[in-house]
PDB file of C-alpha atoms in Angstrom:
ATOM      1  CA  MET A   1       0.000   0.000   0.000  1.00 44.00           C
ATOM      2  CA  GLY A   2       1.074   3.572  -0.613  1.00 52.00           C
ATOM      3  CA  GLY A   3       1.446   6.408   1.824  1.00 62.00           C
ATOM      4  CA  ILE A   4       3.820   7.229   4.634  1.00 77.00           C
ATOM      5  CA  LEU A   5       3.357   6.907   8.391  1.00 81.00           C
ATOM      6  CA  SER A   6       2.335  10.472   9.147  1.00 91.00           C
ATOM      7  CA  LYS A   7      -1.278  10.359  10.410  1.00 96.00           C
ATOM      8  CA  LEU A   8      -2.205   9.564  14.000  1.00 97.00           C
ATOM      9  CA  LEU A   9      -4.703   6.805  14.877  1.00 98.00           C
ATOM     10  CA  ILE A  10      -6.071   6.994  18.419  1.00 98.00           C
ATOM     11  CA  ASP A  11      -8.039   4.358  20.312  1.00 98.00           C
ATOM     12  CA  ILE A  12     -10.764   5.954  22.450  1.00 98.00           C
ATOM     13  CA  SER A  13     -13.246   4.871  25.109  1.00 98.00           C
ATOM     14  CA  PHE A  14     -16.162   7.046  26.152  1.00 98.00           C
ATOM     15  CA  VAL A  15     -19.396   7.129  28.100  1.00 98.00           C
ATOM     16  CA  GLY A  16     -21.897   8.722  25.748  1.00 97.00           C
ATOM     17  CA  THR A  17     -24.526   9.815  28.284  1.00 96.00           C
ATOM     18  CA  ALA A  18     -23.646  13.507  28.161  1.00 96.00           C
ATOM     19  CA  TYR A  19     -23.246  13.698  24.395  1.00 97.00           C
ATOM     20  CA  CYS A  20     -25.490  13.966  21.336  1.00 96.00           C
ATOM     21  CA  GLY A  21     -23.506  11.238  19.629  1.00 94.00           C
ATOM     22  CA  TYR A  22     -19.996  11.270  18.177  1.00 95.00           C
ATOM     23  CA  GLN A  23     -20.271  13.629  15.222  1.00 94.00           C
ATOM     24  CA  VAL A  24     -20.061  17.403  15.618  1.00 94.00           C
ATOM     25  CA  GLN A  25     -23.456  19.118  15.715  1.00 91.00           C
ATOM     26  CA  PRO A  26     -24.256  22.833  16.010  1.00 88.00           C
ATOM     27  CA  SER A  27     -24.921  23.908  19.611  1.00 90.00           C
ATOM     28  CA  SER A  28     -24.852  20.326  20.965  1.00 95.00           C
ATOM     29  CA  PRO A  29     -22.115  18.564  22.959  1.00 97.00           C
ATOM     30  CA  THR A  30     -20.455  15.747  21.008  1.00 97.00           C
ATOM     31  CA  VAL A  31     -17.468  13.469  21.456  1.00 97.00           C
ATOM     32  CA  GLN A  32     -15.850  14.713  18.247  1.00 97.00           C
ATOM     33  CA  GLN A  33     -16.061  18.335  19.401  1.00 97.00           C
ATOM     34  CA  GLU A  34     -14.329  17.465  22.666  1.00 98.00           C
ATOM     35  CA  LEU A  35     -11.584  15.696  20.693  1.00 98.00           C
ATOM     36  CA  ASN A  36     -11.257  18.696  18.377  1.00 97.00           C
ATOM     37  CA  ASN A  37     -10.845  21.019  21.354  1.00 98.00           C
ATOM     38  CA  ALA A  38      -8.299  18.774  23.068  1.00 98.00           C
ATOM     39  CA  ALA A  39      -6.230  18.261  19.904  1.00 98.00           C
ATOM     40  CA  LYS A  40      -6.054  21.995  19.209  1.00 98.00           C
ATOM     41  CA  LYS A  41      -4.865  22.702  22.750  1.00 98.00           C
ATOM     42  CA  LEU A  42      -2.242  19.974  22.580  1.00 98.00           C
ATOM     43  CA  PHE A  43      -0.865  20.441  19.064  1.00 97.00           C
ATOM     44  CA  GLY A  44      -1.459  24.175  18.706  1.00 96.00           C
ATOM     45  CA  PHE A  45      -3.509  24.084  15.491  1.00 97.00           C
ATOM     46  CA  ASP A  46      -6.920  22.969  14.212  1.00 97.00           C
ATOM     47  CA  CYS A  47      -7.127  19.266  13.432  1.00 97.00           C
ATOM     48  CA  ASP A  48      -9.290  17.021  11.275  1.00 96.00           C
ATOM     49  CA  ILE A  49     -10.488  14.152  13.445  1.00 97.00           C
ATOM     50  CA  VAL A  50     -12.198  11.376  11.500  1.00 97.00           C
ATOM     51  CA  GLY A  51     -14.032   8.693  13.469  1.00 97.00           C
ATOM     52  CA  CYS A  52     -14.555   5.042  12.586  1.00 97.00           C
ATOM     53  CA  SER A  53     -18.312   5.348  13.031  1.00 94.00           C
ATOM     54  CA  ARG A  54     -21.184   7.588  13.983  1.00 89.00           C
ATOM     55  CA  THR A  55     -22.875   6.903  17.301  1.00 91.00           C
ATOM     56  CA  ASP A  56     -26.301   7.993  18.483  1.00 91.00           C
ATOM     57  CA  SER A  57     -27.021  10.215  21.458  1.00 94.00           C
ATOM     58  CA  GLY A  58     -26.354   8.300  24.670  1.00 96.00           C
ATOM     59  CA  VAL A  59     -24.426   5.438  23.029  1.00 97.00           C
ATOM     60  CA  HIS A  60     -21.067   4.414  24.502  1.00 98.00           C
ATOM     61  CA  ALA A  61     -17.790   2.992  23.190  1.00 98.00           C
ATOM     62  CA  ASN A  62     -15.412   0.509  24.751  1.00 97.00           C
ATOM     63  CA  HIS A  63     -13.276   0.770  21.646  1.00 97.00           C
ATOM     64  CA  PHE A  64     -13.575   3.618  19.125  1.00 98.00           C
ATOM     65  CA  CYS A  65     -10.907   4.676  16.636  1.00 98.00           C
ATOM     66  CA  ALA A  66     -10.239   8.033  15.006  1.00 98.00           C
ATOM     67  CA  THR A  67      -7.479   9.574  12.935  1.00 98.00           C
ATOM     68  CA  VAL A  68      -5.934  12.951  13.738  1.00 98.00           C
ATOM     69  CA  SER A  69      -4.250  15.165  11.165  1.00 97.00           C
ATOM     70  CA  GLN A  70      -3.632  18.887  10.806  1.00 97.00           C
ATOM     71  CA  LYS A  71      -6.645  20.567   9.246  1.00 96.00           C
ATOM     72  CA  GLY A  72      -6.327  20.630   5.459  1.00 94.00           C
ATOM     73  CA  MET A  73      -3.479  18.103   5.500  1.00 93.00           C
ATOM     74  CA  GLU A  74      -3.102  14.319   5.600  1.00 93.00           C
ATOM     75  CA  SER A  75      -0.417  14.380   8.292  1.00 95.00           C
ATOM     76  CA  LEU A  76       0.128  15.493  11.877  1.00 96.00           C
ATOM     77  CA  PRO A  77       3.359  17.450  12.401  1.00 95.00           C
ATOM     78  CA  THR A  78       4.376  17.152  16.061  1.00 96.00           C
ATOM     79  CA  SER A  79       7.499  16.642  18.155  1.00 94.00           C
ATOM     80  CA  ILE A  80       5.541  15.078  21.045  1.00 96.00           C
ATOM     81  CA  PRO A  81       6.711  11.469  21.583  1.00 96.00           C
ATOM     82  CA  LEU A  82       4.039   8.990  20.481  1.00 97.00           C
ATOM     83  CA  GLU A  83       3.875   7.245  23.865  1.00 97.00           C
ATOM     84  CA  LYS A  84       3.042  10.542  25.593  1.00 98.00           C
ATOM     85  CA  ILE A  85       0.215  11.613  23.277  1.00 98.00           C
ATOM     86  CA  PRO A  86      -2.625   9.563  24.887  1.00 98.00           C
ATOM     87  CA  SER A  87      -2.008  10.988  28.371  1.00 98.00           C
ATOM     88  CA  ALA A  88      -1.477  14.472  26.961  1.00 98.00           C
ATOM     89  CA  LEU A  89      -4.805  14.396  25.106  1.00 98.00           C
ATOM     90  CA  CYS A  90      -6.549  13.007  28.198  1.00 98.00           C
ATOM     91  CA  PHE A  91      -5.322  16.033  30.161  1.00 98.00           C
ATOM     92  CA  TYR A  92      -7.528  18.238  27.964  1.00 98.00           C
ATOM     93  CA  LEU A  93     -10.495  15.854  27.720  1.00 98.00           C
ATOM     94  CA  PRO A  94     -13.451  15.488  30.116  1.00 98.00           C
ATOM     95  CA  GLU A  95     -13.353  12.475  32.414  1.00 97.00           C
ATOM     96  CA  ASP A  96     -15.953  10.526  30.410  1.00 98.00           C
ATOM     97  CA  ILE A  97     -13.646  10.362  27.353  1.00 98.00           C
ATOM     98  CA  SER A  98     -10.247   8.668  27.397  1.00 98.00           C
ATOM     99  CA  VAL A  99      -7.561   8.072  24.776  1.00 98.00           C
ATOM    100  CA  MET A 100      -6.196   4.596  25.485  1.00 98.00           C
ATOM    101  CA  SER A 101      -3.423   4.388  22.878  1.00 98.00           C
ATOM    102  CA  ALA A 102      -2.019   5.999  19.736  1.00 98.00           C
ATOM    103  CA  THR A 103      -0.136   4.771  16.690  1.00 97.00           C
ATOM    104  CA  TRP A 104       1.115   6.197  13.409  1.00 97.00           C
ATOM    105  CA  VAL A 105      -0.683   5.102  10.229  1.00 97.00           C
ATOM    106  CA  ARG A 106      -0.328   5.877   6.525  1.00 96.00           C
ATOM    107  CA  ASP A 107      -1.400   9.290   5.301  1.00 94.00           C
ATOM    108  CA  ASP A 108      -3.982   7.589   3.039  1.00 94.00           C
ATOM    109  CA  PHE A 109      -5.489   5.552   5.907  1.00 96.00           C
ATOM    110  CA  HIS A 110      -9.195   6.200   6.539  1.00 96.00           C
ATOM    111  CA  ALA A 111     -10.632   5.478   9.985  1.00 97.00           C
ATOM    112  CA  ARG A 112     -14.061   4.596   8.604  1.00 95.00           C
ATOM    113  CA  TYR A 113     -13.546   3.104   5.147  1.00 95.00           C
ATOM    114  CA  ASP A 114     -10.583   0.890   6.083  1.00 97.00           C
ATOM    115  CA  VAL A 115     -12.543  -0.949   8.788  1.00 97.00           C
ATOM    116  CA  LYS A 116     -12.852  -4.707   8.147  1.00 97.00           C
ATOM    117  CA  TYR A 117     -15.566  -5.189  10.734  1.00 97.00           C
ATOM    118  CA  LYS A 118     -17.057  -3.690  13.870  1.00 98.00           C
ATOM    119  CA  GLU A 119     -18.542  -5.383  16.907  1.00 98.00           C
ATOM    120  CA  TYR A 120     -21.335  -3.961  19.048  1.00 98.00           C
ATOM    121  CA  LEU A 121     -22.407  -5.066  22.503  1.00 98.00           C
ATOM    122  CA  TYR A 122     -25.840  -4.390  23.992  1.00 98.00           C
ATOM    123  CA  CYS A 123     -26.415  -4.696  27.755  1.00 98.00           C
ATOM    124  CA  ILE A 124     -29.835  -5.496  29.233  1.00 98.00           C
ATOM    125  CA  TRP A 125     -30.188  -5.318  33.027  1.00 98.00           C
ATOM    126  CA  ASN A 126     -32.733  -8.084  33.687  1.00 98.00           C
ATOM    127  CA  ALA A 127     -33.838  -7.669  37.302  1.00 98.00           C
ATOM    128  CA  LYS A 128     -36.892  -6.266  39.059  1.00 97.00           C
ATOM    129  CA  GLN A 129     -34.888  -3.507  40.689  1.00 98.00           C
ATOM    130  CA  ARG A 130     -32.685  -1.146  38.717  1.00 97.00           C
ATOM    131  CA  ASP A 131     -28.960  -1.035  39.343  1.00 97.00           C
ATOM    132  CA  PRO A 132     -27.991   2.598  40.079  1.00 97.00           C
ATOM    133  CA  PHE A 133     -24.421   1.898  38.960  1.00 97.00           C
ATOM    134  CA  LEU A 134     -25.734   1.013  35.489  1.00 97.00           C
ATOM    135  CA  HIS A 135     -27.957   4.091  35.192  1.00 96.00           C
ATOM    136  CA  GLY A 136     -27.525   5.373  31.650  1.00 96.00           C
ATOM    137  CA  ARG A 137     -25.352   2.369  30.762  1.00 97.00           C
ATOM    138  CA  ALA A 138     -27.864  -0.477  30.344  1.00 98.00           C
ATOM    139  CA  TRP A 139     -31.506  -1.044  29.395  1.00 98.00           C
ATOM    140  CA  HIS A 140     -33.432  -1.897  32.541  1.00 98.00           C
ATOM    141  CA  TYR A 141     -35.860  -4.659  31.507  1.00 98.00           C
ATOM    142  CA  PRO A 142     -37.563  -5.899  34.716  1.00 98.00           C
ATOM    143  CA  LYS A 143     -39.583  -8.832  33.311  1.00 97.00           C
ATOM    144  CA  HIS A 144     -37.586 -12.007  33.982  1.00 97.00           C
ATOM    145  CA  ILE A 145     -36.073 -13.699  30.929  1.00 98.00           C
ATOM    146  CA  ASP A 146     -35.705 -17.391  31.808  1.00 98.00           C
ATOM    147  CA  ASP A 147     -33.199 -19.806  30.293  1.00 98.00           C
ATOM    148  CA  ASN A 148     -35.647 -21.042  27.670  1.00 98.00           C
ATOM    149  CA  ALA A 149     -36.420 -17.510  26.485  1.00 98.00           C
ATOM    150  CA  LEU A 150     -32.687 -16.723  26.473  1.00 98.00           C
ATOM    151  CA  GLU A 151     -32.074 -19.734  24.220  1.00 98.00           C
ATOM    152  CA  GLN A 152     -34.813 -18.551  21.863  1.00 98.00           C
ATOM    153  CA  MET A 153     -33.131 -15.150  21.713  1.00 98.00           C
ATOM    154  CA  ARG A 154     -29.819 -16.829  20.905  1.00 98.00           C
ATOM    155  CA  LEU A 155     -31.365 -18.922  18.114  1.00 98.00           C
ATOM    156  CA  ALA A 156     -33.146 -15.873  16.703  1.00 98.00           C
ATOM    157  CA  ALA A 157     -29.878 -13.909  16.692  1.00 98.00           C
ATOM    158  CA  LYS A 158     -28.202 -16.713  14.722  1.00 98.00           C
ATOM    159  CA  LYS A 159     -30.857 -16.227  12.023  1.00 98.00           C
ATOM    160  CA  LEU A 160     -29.464 -12.721  11.475  1.00 98.00           C
ATOM    161  CA  GLU A 161     -26.036 -14.007  10.490  1.00 98.00           C
ATOM    162  CA  GLY A 162     -25.013 -13.897   6.841  1.00 98.00           C
ATOM    163  CA  THR A 163     -25.380 -11.423   3.987  1.00 98.00           C
ATOM    164  CA  HIS A 164     -28.892  -9.939   3.798  1.00 98.00           C
ATOM    165  CA  ASP A 165     -30.838  -6.837   2.943  1.00 97.00           C
ATOM    166  CA  PHE A 166     -31.486  -5.555   6.457  1.00 98.00           C
ATOM    167  CA  SER A 167     -34.103  -2.911   5.555  1.00 96.00           C
ATOM    168  CA  SER A 168     -36.460  -4.343   8.186  1.00 97.00           C
ATOM    169  CA  TYR A 169     -33.933  -3.443  10.889  1.00 98.00           C
ATOM    170  CA  MET A 170     -33.162   0.113   9.806  1.00 96.00           C
ATOM    171  CA  ALA A 171     -34.735   3.276  11.197  1.00 93.00           C
ATOM    172  CA  ALA A 172     -37.607   4.495   9.025  1.00 87.00           C
ATOM    173  CA  ASN A 173     -36.814   7.266   6.516  1.00 82.00           C
ATOM    174  CA  SER A 174     -33.086   6.494   6.558  1.00 86.00           C
ATOM    175  CA  SER A 175     -31.246   7.089   3.313  1.00 84.00           C
ATOM    176  CA  VAL A 176     -28.276   4.892   2.343  1.00 90.00           C
ATOM    177  CA  ALA A 177     -26.785   3.667  -0.930  1.00 90.00           C
ATOM    178  CA  THR A 178     -27.383   0.027  -0.049  1.00 95.00           C
ATOM    179  CA  THR A 179     -29.080  -1.787   2.825  1.00 96.00           C
ATOM    180  CA  VAL A 180     -27.159  -5.024   2.281  1.00 97.00           C
ATOM    181  CA  ARG A 181     -24.764  -5.922   5.087  1.00 98.00           C
ATOM    182  CA  THR A 182     -22.914  -9.054   6.211  1.00 98.00           C
ATOM    183  CA  VAL A 183     -23.359 -10.075   9.844  1.00 98.00           C
ATOM    184  CA  TYR A 184     -20.444 -12.323  10.773  1.00 98.00           C
ATOM    185  CA  LYS A 185     -21.320 -13.504  14.248  1.00 98.00           C
ATOM    186  CA  THR A 186     -23.937 -13.059  16.959  1.00 98.00           C
ATOM    187  CA  ASP A 187     -24.203 -14.230  20.552  1.00 98.00           C
ATOM    188  CA  VAL A 188     -26.650 -13.821  23.424  1.00 98.00           C
ATOM    189  CA  TYR A 189     -25.491 -14.699  26.931  1.00 98.00           C
ATOM    190  CA  ARG A 190     -26.142 -13.979  30.594  1.00 98.00           C
ATOM    191  CA  GLU A 191     -23.742 -12.818  33.309  1.00 98.00           C
ATOM    192  CA  GLY A 192     -25.593 -12.569  36.599  1.00 97.00           C
ATOM    193  CA  ASN A 193     -28.548 -10.243  36.043  1.00 98.00           C
ATOM    194  CA  ALA A 194     -27.082  -8.817  32.859  1.00 98.00           C
ATOM    195  CA  ILE A 195     -27.966 -10.182  29.426  1.00 98.00           C
ATOM    196  CA  TYR A 196     -25.628  -9.291  26.573  1.00 98.00           C
ATOM    197  CA  PHE A 197     -26.227  -9.310  22.846  1.00 98.00           C
ATOM    198  CA  LYS A 198     -23.034  -9.216  20.794  1.00 98.00           C
ATOM    199  CA  VAL A 199     -22.947  -8.762  17.019  1.00 98.00           C
ATOM    200  CA  SER A 200     -20.183  -8.183  14.475  1.00 98.00           C
ATOM    201  CA  ALA A 201     -20.641  -7.080  10.860  1.00 98.00           C
ATOM    202  CA  ASP A 202     -18.924  -5.346   7.978  1.00 97.00           C
ATOM    203  CA  GLY A 203     -21.212  -2.384   8.568  1.00 95.00           C
ATOM    204  CA  PHE A 204     -24.416  -1.337  10.314  1.00 96.00           C
ATOM    205  CA  LEU A 205     -27.503   0.594   9.250  1.00 96.00           C
ATOM    206  CA  TYR A 206     -28.965   3.403  11.343  1.00 94.00           C
ATOM    207  CA  ASN A 207     -30.351   1.905  14.596  1.00 96.00           C
ATOM    208  CA  MET A 208     -29.718  -1.618  13.281  1.00 97.00           C
ATOM    209  CA  VAL A 209     -28.302  -3.090  16.502  1.00 98.00           C
ATOM    210  CA  ARG A 210     -30.969  -1.417  18.638  1.00 98.00           C
ATOM    211  CA  ILE A 211     -33.713  -2.811  16.381  1.00 98.00           C
ATOM    212  CA  PHE A 212     -32.064  -6.237  16.462  1.00 98.00           C
ATOM    213  CA  THR A 213     -32.154  -6.017  20.259  1.00 98.00           C
ATOM    214  CA  GLY A 214     -35.789  -4.921  20.375  1.00 98.00           C
ATOM    215  CA  THR A 215     -36.674  -7.803  18.058  1.00 98.00           C
ATOM    216  CA  LEU A 216     -34.875 -10.297  20.303  1.00 98.00           C
ATOM    217  CA  ILE A 217     -36.844  -8.989  23.276  1.00 98.00           C
ATOM    218  CA  SER A 218     -40.043  -9.620  21.291  1.00 98.00           C
ATOM    219  CA  VAL A 219     -38.793 -13.186  20.803  1.00 98.00           C
ATOM    220  CA  ALA A 220     -38.271 -13.526  24.578  1.00 98.00           C
ATOM    221  CA  GLU A 221     -41.814 -12.242  25.124  1.00 98.00           C
ATOM    222  CA  GLY A 222     -43.259 -14.761  22.651  1.00 97.00           C
ATOM    223  CA  LYS A 223     -44.508 -12.038  20.292  1.00 97.00           C
ATOM    224  CA  ILE A 224     -42.100 -13.129  17.549  1.00 98.00           C
ATOM    225  CA  SER A 225     -40.915 -16.698  16.979  1.00 97.00           C
ATOM    226  CA  VAL A 226     -37.457 -17.816  15.895  1.00 98.00           C
ATOM    227  CA  ASP A 227     -38.956 -18.943  12.570  1.00 96.00           C
ATOM    228  CA  ASP A 228     -40.409 -15.458  12.031  1.00 97.00           C
ATOM    229  CA  ILE A 229     -36.961 -13.883  11.794  1.00 98.00           C
ATOM    230  CA  ASP A 230     -36.298 -15.055   8.238  1.00 97.00           C
ATOM    231  CA  LYS A 231     -39.700 -13.738   7.138  1.00 97.00           C
ATOM    232  CA  ILE A 232     -39.119 -10.362   8.812  1.00 98.00           C
ATOM    233  CA  THR A 233     -35.779 -10.048   7.035  1.00 98.00           C
ATOM    234  CA  GLU A 234     -37.257 -11.052   3.677  1.00 97.00           C
ATOM    235  CA  VAL A 235     -40.167  -8.569   3.654  1.00 97.00           C
ATOM    236  CA  LYS A 236     -37.874  -5.530   4.102  1.00 96.00           C
ATOM    237  CA  ASP A 237     -40.516  -3.810   6.234  1.00 95.00           C
ATOM    238  CA  ARG A 238     -39.446  -1.969   9.395  1.00 96.00           C
ATOM    239  CA  SER A 239     -42.921  -2.342  10.942  1.00 96.00           C
ATOM    240  CA  LYS A 240     -42.538  -6.144  11.109  1.00 97.00           C
ATOM    241  CA  ALA A 241     -39.506  -6.080  13.416  1.00 98.00           C
ATOM    242  CA  GLY A 242     -39.436  -5.267  17.128  1.00 97.00           C
ATOM    243  CA  ILE A 243     -39.085  -1.930  18.856  1.00 97.00           C
ATOM    244  CA  THR A 244     -35.921   0.159  18.798  1.00 98.00           C
ATOM    245  CA  ALA A 245     -34.147  -0.576  22.084  1.00 98.00           C
ATOM    246  CA  PRO A 246     -33.030   2.533  24.018  1.00 97.00           C
ATOM    247  CA  PRO A 247     -29.540   3.877  23.293  1.00 97.00           C
ATOM    248  CA  GLN A 248     -28.046   3.635  26.775  1.00 97.00           C
ATOM    249  CA  GLY A 249     -27.414  -0.126  26.576  1.00 98.00           C
ATOM    250  CA  LEU A 250     -25.404   0.063  23.354  1.00 98.00           C
ATOM    251  CA  TYR A 251     -21.590  -0.018  23.163  1.00 98.00           C
ATOM    252  CA  LEU A 252     -19.262  -0.005  20.179  1.00 98.00           C
ATOM    253  CA  ASN A 253     -17.114  -2.820  21.462  1.00 98.00           C
ATOM    254  CA  LYS A 254     -14.422  -3.553  18.881  1.00 97.00           C
ATOM    255  CA  VAL A 255     -13.042  -2.083  15.634  1.00 97.00           C
ATOM    256  CA  VAL A 256     -10.861  -4.263  13.422  1.00 97.00           C
ATOM    257  CA  TYR A 257      -8.767  -2.971  10.501  1.00 97.00           C
TER     258      TYR A 257
END
């Protein structure tokens, strides 16, 4: 591949509760704006910060990647040692955003378009009483999901694997060039009172994981059967799938280049 190692790739974690998503928006707090502010203070000039994905308001990231370059350029001129950059950026960031590591990448590297696959994790707190330590970080679903219902959710999730037109699991009125995506792997499992839905794919439509999750809850409730999943996918009709699960349980969990 062409290019020289002159652009910075940072690995970020953030709690999205206080932000209107990742991407800069007028008059609204966003993760990207905080990164822009921190980078300018550290490097002394405006930077272009390109994220690996967009996230909705209230969505979190265990692992989020972004490139940093001087505005209008494809490189980042700096004399700051690479190993010191994460801590230096963190000094200027709020406590709910952290830069975990940094590495140099080619000047033609793109944080979004060079992604091989992404993995999302959705957390459901399945207990009668809410957990205050998970406030804003999980979907509190108080109706008990027993082992049989959990297995039905797992089987239904497996039906989503493969290459499909996922129009039925995309927010209404969304506009994209193609609604075909490849889901590589899914899993549904329990850890104590928490139920996790994990899914990896080459790309995701708007609200796709949250609609997947809402559909799996409908399976647990007996409103949708495992066999219905194929039909819901085939009809390409958003109204046939489950509800859109709330954003606070969703985490971008892994980004692979």
